[in-house]
Short mmCIF file of C-alpha atoms in Angstrom, two decimals:
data_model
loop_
_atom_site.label_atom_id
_atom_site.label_comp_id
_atom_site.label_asym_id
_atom_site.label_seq_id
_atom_site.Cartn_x
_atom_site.Cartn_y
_atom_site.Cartn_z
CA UNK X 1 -69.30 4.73 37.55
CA UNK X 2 -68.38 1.74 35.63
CA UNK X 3 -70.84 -1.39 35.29
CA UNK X 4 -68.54 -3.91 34.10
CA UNK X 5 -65.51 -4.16 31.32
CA UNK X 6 -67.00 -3.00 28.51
CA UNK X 7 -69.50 -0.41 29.61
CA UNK X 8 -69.74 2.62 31.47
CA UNK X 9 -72.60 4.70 33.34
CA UNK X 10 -71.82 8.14 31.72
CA UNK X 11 -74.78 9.42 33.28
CA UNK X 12 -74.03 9.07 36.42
CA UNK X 13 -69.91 9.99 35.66
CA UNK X 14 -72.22 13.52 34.54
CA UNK X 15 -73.90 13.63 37.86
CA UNK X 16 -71.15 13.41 39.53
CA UNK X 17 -69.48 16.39 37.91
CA UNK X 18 -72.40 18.64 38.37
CA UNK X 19 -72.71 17.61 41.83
CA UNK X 20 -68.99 18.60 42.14
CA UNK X 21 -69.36 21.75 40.50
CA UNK X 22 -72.52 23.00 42.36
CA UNK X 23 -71.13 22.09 46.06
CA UNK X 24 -67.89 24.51 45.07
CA UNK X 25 -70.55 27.05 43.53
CA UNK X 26 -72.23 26.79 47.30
CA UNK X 27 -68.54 27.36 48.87
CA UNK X 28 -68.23 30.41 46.69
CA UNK X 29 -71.78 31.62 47.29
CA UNK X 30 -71.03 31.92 51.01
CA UNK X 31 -67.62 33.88 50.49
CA UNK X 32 -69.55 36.51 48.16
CA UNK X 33 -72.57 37.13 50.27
CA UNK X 34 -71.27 39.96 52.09
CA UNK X 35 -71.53 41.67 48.30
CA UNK X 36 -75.31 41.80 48.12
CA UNK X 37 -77.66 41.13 45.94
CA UNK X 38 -75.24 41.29 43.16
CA UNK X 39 -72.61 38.92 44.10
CA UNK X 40 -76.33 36.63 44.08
CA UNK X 41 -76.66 37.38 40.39
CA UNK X 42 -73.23 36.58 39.61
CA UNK X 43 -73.06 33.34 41.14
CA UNK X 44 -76.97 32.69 39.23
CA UNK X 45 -75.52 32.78 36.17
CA UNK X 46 -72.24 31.00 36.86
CA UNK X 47 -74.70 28.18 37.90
CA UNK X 48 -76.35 28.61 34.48
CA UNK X 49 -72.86 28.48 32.61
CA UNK X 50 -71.57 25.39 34.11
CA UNK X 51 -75.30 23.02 34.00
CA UNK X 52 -75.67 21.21 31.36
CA UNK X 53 -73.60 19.62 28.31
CA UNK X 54 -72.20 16.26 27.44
CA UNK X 55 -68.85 16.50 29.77
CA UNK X 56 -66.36 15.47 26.99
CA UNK X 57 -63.60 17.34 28.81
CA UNK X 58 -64.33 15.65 31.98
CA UNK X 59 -64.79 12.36 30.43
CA UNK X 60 -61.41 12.15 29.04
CA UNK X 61 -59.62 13.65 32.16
CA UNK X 62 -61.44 10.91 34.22
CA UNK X 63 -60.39 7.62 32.00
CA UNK X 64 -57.17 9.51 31.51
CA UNK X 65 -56.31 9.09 35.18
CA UNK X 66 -57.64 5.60 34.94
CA UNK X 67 -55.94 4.76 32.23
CA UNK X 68 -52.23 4.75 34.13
CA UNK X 69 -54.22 4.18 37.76
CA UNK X 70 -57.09 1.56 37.09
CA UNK X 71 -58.18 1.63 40.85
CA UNK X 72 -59.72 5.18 41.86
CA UNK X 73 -59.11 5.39 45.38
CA UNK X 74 -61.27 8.79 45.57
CA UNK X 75 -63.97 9.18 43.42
CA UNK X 76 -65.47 12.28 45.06
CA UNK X 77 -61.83 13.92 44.71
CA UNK X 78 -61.22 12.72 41.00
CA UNK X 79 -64.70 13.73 39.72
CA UNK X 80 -64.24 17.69 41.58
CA UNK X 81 -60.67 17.55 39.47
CA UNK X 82 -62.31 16.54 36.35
CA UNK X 83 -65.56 19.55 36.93
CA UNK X 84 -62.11 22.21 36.82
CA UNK X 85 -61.75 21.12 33.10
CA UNK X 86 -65.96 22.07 33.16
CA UNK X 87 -65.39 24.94 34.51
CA UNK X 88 -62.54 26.16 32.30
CA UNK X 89 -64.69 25.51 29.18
CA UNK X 90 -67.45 27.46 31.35
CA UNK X 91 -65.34 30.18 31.15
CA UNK X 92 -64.27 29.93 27.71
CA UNK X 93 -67.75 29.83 26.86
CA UNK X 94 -68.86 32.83 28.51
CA UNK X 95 -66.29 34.19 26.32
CA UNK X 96 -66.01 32.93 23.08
CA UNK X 97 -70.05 33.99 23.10
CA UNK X 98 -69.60 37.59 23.86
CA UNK X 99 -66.66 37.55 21.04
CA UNK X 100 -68.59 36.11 18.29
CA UNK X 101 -71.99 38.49 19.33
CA UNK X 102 -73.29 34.94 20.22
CA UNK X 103 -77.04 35.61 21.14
CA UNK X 104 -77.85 31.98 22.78
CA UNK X 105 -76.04 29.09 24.10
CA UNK X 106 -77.87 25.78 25.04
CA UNK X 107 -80.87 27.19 23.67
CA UNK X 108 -81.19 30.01 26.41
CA UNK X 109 -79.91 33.71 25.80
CA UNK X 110 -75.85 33.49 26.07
CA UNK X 111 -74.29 35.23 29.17
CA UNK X 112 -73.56 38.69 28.01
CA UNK X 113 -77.37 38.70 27.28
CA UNK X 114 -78.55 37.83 29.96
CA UNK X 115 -77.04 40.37 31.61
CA UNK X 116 -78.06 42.79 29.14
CA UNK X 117 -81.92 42.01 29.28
CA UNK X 118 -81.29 42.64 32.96
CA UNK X 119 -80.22 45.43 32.92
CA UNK X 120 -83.20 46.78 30.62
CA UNK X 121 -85.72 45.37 32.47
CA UNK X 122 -84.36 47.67 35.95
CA UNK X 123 -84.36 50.50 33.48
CA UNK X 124 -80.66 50.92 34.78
CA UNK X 125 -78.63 53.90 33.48
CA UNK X 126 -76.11 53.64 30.55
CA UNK X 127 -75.49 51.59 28.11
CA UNK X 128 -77.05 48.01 28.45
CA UNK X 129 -75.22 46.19 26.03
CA UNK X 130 -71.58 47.42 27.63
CA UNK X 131 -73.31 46.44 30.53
CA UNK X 132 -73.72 42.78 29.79
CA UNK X 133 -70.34 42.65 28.31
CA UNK X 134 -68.40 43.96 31.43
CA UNK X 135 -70.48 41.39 33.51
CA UNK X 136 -69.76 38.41 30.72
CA UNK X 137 -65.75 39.73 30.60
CA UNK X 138 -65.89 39.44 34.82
CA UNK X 139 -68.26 36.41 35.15
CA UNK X 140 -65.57 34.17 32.80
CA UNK X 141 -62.66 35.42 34.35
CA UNK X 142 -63.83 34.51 37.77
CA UNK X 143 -65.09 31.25 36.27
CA UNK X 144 -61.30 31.02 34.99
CA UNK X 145 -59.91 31.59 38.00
CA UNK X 146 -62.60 29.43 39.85
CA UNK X 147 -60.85 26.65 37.78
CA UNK X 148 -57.81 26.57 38.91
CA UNK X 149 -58.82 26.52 42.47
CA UNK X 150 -61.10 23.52 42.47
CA UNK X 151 -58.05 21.49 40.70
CA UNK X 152 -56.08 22.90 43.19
CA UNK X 153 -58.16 21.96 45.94
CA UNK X 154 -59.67 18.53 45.04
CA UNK X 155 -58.50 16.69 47.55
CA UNK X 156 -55.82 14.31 45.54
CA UNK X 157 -52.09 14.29 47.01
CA UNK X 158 -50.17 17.60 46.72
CA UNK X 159 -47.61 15.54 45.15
CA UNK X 160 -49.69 14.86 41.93
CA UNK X 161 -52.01 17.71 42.03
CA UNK X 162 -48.67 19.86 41.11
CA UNK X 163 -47.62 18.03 38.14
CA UNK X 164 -51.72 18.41 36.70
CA UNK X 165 -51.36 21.91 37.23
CA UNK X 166 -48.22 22.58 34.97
CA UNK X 167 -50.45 21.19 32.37
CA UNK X 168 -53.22 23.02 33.54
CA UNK X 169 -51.03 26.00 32.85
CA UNK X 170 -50.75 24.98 29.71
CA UNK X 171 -54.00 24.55 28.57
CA UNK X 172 -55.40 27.70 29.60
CA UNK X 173 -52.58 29.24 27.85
CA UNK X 174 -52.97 27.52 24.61
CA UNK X 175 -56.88 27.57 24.82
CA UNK X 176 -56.60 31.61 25.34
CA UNK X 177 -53.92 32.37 22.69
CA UNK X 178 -55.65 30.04 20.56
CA UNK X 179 -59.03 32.51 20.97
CA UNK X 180 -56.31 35.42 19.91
CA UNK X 181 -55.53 33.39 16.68
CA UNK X 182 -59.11 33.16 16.05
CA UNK X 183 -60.36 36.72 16.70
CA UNK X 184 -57.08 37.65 14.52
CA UNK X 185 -58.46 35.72 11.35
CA UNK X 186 -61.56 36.76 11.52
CA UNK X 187 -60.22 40.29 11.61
CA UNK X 188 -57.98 39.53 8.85
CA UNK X 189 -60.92 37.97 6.59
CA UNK X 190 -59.18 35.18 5.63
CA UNK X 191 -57.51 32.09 6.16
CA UNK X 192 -56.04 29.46 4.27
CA UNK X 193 -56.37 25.43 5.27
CA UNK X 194 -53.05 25.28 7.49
CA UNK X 195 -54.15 28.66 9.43
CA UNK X 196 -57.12 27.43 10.06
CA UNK X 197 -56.12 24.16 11.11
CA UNK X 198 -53.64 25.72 13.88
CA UNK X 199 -56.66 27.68 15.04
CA UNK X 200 -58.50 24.80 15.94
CA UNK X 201 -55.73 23.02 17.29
CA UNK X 202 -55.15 25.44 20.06
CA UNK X 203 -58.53 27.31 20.25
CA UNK X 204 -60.52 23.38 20.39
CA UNK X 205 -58.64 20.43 19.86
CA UNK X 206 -55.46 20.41 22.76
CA UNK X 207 -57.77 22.03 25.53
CA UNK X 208 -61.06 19.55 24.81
CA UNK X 209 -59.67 16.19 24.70
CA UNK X 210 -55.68 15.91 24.72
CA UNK X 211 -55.02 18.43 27.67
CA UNK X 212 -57.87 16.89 29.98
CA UNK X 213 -55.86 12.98 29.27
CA UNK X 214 -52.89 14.10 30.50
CA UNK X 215 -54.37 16.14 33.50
CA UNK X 216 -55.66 12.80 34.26
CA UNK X 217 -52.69 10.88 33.66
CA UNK X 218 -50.82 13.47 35.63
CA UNK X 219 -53.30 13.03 38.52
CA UNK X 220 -52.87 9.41 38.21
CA UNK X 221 -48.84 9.94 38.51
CA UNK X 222 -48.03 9.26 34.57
CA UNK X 223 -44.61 10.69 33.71
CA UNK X 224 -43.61 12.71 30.88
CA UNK X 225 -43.15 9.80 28.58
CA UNK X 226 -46.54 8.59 29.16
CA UNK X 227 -48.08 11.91 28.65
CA UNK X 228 -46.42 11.91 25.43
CA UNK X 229 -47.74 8.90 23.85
CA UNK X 230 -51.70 9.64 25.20
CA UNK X 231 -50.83 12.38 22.62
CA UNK X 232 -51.03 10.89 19.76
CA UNK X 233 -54.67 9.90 20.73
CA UNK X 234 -55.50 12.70 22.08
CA UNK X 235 -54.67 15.02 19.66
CA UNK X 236 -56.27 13.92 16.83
CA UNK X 237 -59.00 12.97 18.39
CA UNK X 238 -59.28 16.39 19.26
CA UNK X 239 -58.71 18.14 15.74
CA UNK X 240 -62.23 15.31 14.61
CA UNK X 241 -63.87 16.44 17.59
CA UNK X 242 -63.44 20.04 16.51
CA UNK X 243 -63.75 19.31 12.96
CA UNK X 244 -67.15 17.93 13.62
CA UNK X 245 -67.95 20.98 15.43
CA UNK X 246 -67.40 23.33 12.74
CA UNK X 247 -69.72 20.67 10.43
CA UNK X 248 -72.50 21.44 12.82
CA UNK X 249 -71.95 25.27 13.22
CA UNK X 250 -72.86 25.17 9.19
CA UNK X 251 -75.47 21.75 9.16
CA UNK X 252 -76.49 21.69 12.88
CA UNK X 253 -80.33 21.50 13.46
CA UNK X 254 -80.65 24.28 15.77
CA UNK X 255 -83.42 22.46 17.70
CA UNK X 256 -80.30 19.78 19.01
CA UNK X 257 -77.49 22.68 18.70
CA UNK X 258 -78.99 25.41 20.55
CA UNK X 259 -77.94 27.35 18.11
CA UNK X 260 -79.31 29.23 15.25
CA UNK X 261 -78.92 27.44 11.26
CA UNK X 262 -75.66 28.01 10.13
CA UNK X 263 -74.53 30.63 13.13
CA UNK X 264 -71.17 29.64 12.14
CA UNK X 265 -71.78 31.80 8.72
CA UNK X 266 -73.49 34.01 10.52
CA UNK X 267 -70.30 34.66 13.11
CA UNK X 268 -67.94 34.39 9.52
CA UNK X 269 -65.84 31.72 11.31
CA UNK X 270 -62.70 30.70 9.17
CA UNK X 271 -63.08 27.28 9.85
CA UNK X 272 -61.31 24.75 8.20
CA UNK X 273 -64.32 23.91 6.15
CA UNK X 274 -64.99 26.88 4.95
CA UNK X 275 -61.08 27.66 3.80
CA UNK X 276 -61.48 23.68 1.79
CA UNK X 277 -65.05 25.23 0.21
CA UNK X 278 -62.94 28.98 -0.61
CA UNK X 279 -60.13 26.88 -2.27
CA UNK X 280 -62.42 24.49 -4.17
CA UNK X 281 -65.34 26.53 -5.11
CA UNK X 282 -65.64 28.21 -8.23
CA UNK X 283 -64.85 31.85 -8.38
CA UNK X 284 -68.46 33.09 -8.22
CA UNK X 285 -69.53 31.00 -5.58
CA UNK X 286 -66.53 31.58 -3.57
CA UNK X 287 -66.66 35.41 -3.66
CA UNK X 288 -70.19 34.65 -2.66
CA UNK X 289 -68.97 32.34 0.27
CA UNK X 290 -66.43 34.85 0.94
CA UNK X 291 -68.32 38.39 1.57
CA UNK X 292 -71.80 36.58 3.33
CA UNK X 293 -69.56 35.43 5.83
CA UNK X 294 -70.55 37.34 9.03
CA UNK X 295 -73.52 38.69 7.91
CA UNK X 296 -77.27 38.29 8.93
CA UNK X 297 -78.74 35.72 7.05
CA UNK X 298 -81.84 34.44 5.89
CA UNK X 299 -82.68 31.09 5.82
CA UNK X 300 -82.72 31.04 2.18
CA UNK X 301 -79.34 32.01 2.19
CA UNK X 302 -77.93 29.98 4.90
CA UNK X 303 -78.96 27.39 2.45
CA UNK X 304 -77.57 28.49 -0.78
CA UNK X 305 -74.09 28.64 1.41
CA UNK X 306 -74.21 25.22 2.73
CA UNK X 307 -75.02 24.25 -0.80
CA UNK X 308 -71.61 26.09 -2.22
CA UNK X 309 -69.69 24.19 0.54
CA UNK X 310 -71.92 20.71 -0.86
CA UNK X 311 -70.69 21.37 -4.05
CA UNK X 312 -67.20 22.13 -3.34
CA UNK X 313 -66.82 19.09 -1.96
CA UNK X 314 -64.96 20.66 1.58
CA UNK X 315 -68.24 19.04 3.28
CA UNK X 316 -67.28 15.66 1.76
CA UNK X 317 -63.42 15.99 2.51
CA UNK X 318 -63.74 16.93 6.17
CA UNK X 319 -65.86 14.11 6.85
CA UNK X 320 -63.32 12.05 5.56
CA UNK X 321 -60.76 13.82 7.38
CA UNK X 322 -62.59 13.30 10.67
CA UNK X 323 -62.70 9.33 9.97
CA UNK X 324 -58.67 9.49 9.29
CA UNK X 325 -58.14 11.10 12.10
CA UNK X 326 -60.39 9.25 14.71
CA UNK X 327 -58.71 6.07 12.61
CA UNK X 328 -55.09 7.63 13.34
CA UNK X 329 -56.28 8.29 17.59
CA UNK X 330 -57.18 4.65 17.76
CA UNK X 331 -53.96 3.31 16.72
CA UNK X 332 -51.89 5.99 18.60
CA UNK X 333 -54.68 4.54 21.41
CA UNK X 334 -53.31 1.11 21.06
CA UNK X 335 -49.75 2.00 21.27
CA UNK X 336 -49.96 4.08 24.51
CA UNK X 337 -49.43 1.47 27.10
CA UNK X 338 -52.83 2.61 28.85
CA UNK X 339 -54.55 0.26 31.06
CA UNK X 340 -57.15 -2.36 29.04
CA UNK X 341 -60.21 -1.37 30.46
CA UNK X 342 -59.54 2.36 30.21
CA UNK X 343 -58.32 1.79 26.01
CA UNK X 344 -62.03 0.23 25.87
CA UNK X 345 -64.00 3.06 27.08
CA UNK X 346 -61.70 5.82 25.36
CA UNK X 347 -62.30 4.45 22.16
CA UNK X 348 -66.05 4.17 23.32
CA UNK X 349 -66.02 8.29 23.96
CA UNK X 350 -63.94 8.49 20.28
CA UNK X 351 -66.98 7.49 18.45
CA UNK X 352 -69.12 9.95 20.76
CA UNK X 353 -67.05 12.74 20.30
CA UNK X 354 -66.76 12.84 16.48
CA UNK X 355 -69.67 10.82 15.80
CA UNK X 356 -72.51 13.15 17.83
CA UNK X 357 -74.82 15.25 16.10
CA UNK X 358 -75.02 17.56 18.33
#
């Protein structure tokens, strides 16, 4: 996976993963065919949830294992431990979509409409809508649980699988309580900077990047101390990942997102951006901001929005936030102790992950 010091073949890192993911999905296929044609469905769309994206998570847990254990003595069983972090944010997908009355993800229709259309087009009885969400509330939780057992079973020692799996634990707990905090906001209808900043710290930040370094580095046989110190890379790394996020759930072009223009509005996230543009704006434009958050919007007014949060100047001050914070991950990067090579390519997927446009 790696071509020489300075480089390395993401691509086929990504392969890899999929690969790993879609030999377990063929495990689990076999188990559930004595369901029927259902249990064929399910495992369809699990397919669907975990194809596709740019493998961040995996990434990280991968280079954090090599950072403390520069010689991989099983790449087949590292890269199915890394595709349990894809499958986790499968699952958190599957749910965070059905949450926020998400309609697509990746450009096709998000799980809990799929399921839906499905249902319509069998002209099944009831309601098709509670059917989609029962299957999407199932379909993650098995997906969830899915996780665990391909970490589990990944064919690394027993002796440092256990350690990766307290912080497993972890993560899925923060992640999860995290989605709480964010559902509980929204509720709420408001949110001021530090509120929003803990949301994304736990919803995003510790379960995309920090938790999947020290997963690796617990794989790899790192001790406590070490974990500690990938920290302060990881985790502000992650709060700029997430940061850019919320930048492209307002400015994303949908045709790279897969998402529609400003669905972030449209959901009435609390993001941190839009708590800087509340705070900032003046008092007309921010009641504006304020009650067309989680509304249907046209494009017209998906524009005058981002233009409120322009002229605030939140879109200006989190994209210098992002650059301290990426600036802060390097230097916690350099004081780690991590393995040359590995410091190289981590700062490589910094850039990518708060850098990418989409």
């Amino acid at each position: 996976m790696v071509s020489d010091a300075t480089t390395w073949d993401g691509s086929a890192f990504r392969t890899a993963v999929q690969s790993a993911l879609d030999d377990f999905l063929d495990v689990q296929a076999g188990r559930l065919t004595p369901l029927g044609p259902d249990a064929e469905r399910l495992i369809t769309e699990a397919r669907r949830a975990v194809s596709g994206g740019k493998r961040f998570r995996a990434s990280f847990c991968y280079w954090g294992y090599r950072a403390f254990q520069p010689e991989v003595e099983d790449e087949a069983a590292l890269a199915r431990a890394c595709a349990a972090l894809e499958m986790l944010h499968a699952s958190a997908l599957v749910h965070d979509d059905f949450m926020d009355a998400s309609d697509t993800r990746r450009g096709r229709p998000a799980t809990h409409r799929a399921f839906e259309a499905e249902h319509r087009a069998d002209g099944w009885r009831g309601d098709a809508g509670q059917y989609g969400a029962a299957a999407a509330i199932l379909l993650g939780d098995l997906l969830l649980s899915w996780s665990e057992e391909l970490l589990r079973r990944c064919g690394l020692p027993a002796e440092r699988i256990s350690p990766a799996l307290e912080v497993f634990d972890a993560c899925r707990s923060e992640v999860i309580a995290g989605q709480f905090l964010d559902v509980s906001v929204q509720a709420r209808g408001r949110a001021d900077v530090e509120t929003a900043m803990t949301v994304l710290r736990y919803k995003s930040a510790k379960y995309s990047i920090e938790r999947p370094l020290h997963i690796g580095a617990a794989l790899a046989g790192a001790d406590a101390e070490a974990l500690a110190r990938l920290s302060s890379f990881g985790l502000p790394l992650g709060e700029a990942f997430q940061l850019r996020d919320d930048l492209l759930g307002v400015y994303g072009d949908p045709a790279t997102t897969g998402k529609p223009a400003g669905d972030d509005l449209v959901e009435g996230k609390r993001t941190v951006l839009v708590a800087l543009a509340l705070d900032a704006a003046g008092d007309l434009e921010a009641a504006l901001l304020d009650r067309s958050l989680g509304t249907r919007l046209s494009p017209a007014e998906v524009e005058r929005l981002r233009s409120i949060i322009d002229d605030s100047g939140a879109h200006a001050q989190v994209e210098e936030v992002i650059a301290e914070l990426e600036r802060l991950a390097v230097a916690g990067l350099d004081q780690a102790g991590v393995d040359d090579h590995a410091a190289v390519v981590l700062r490589q997927l910094a850039s990518a992950a708060t850098q990418r446009v989409v």
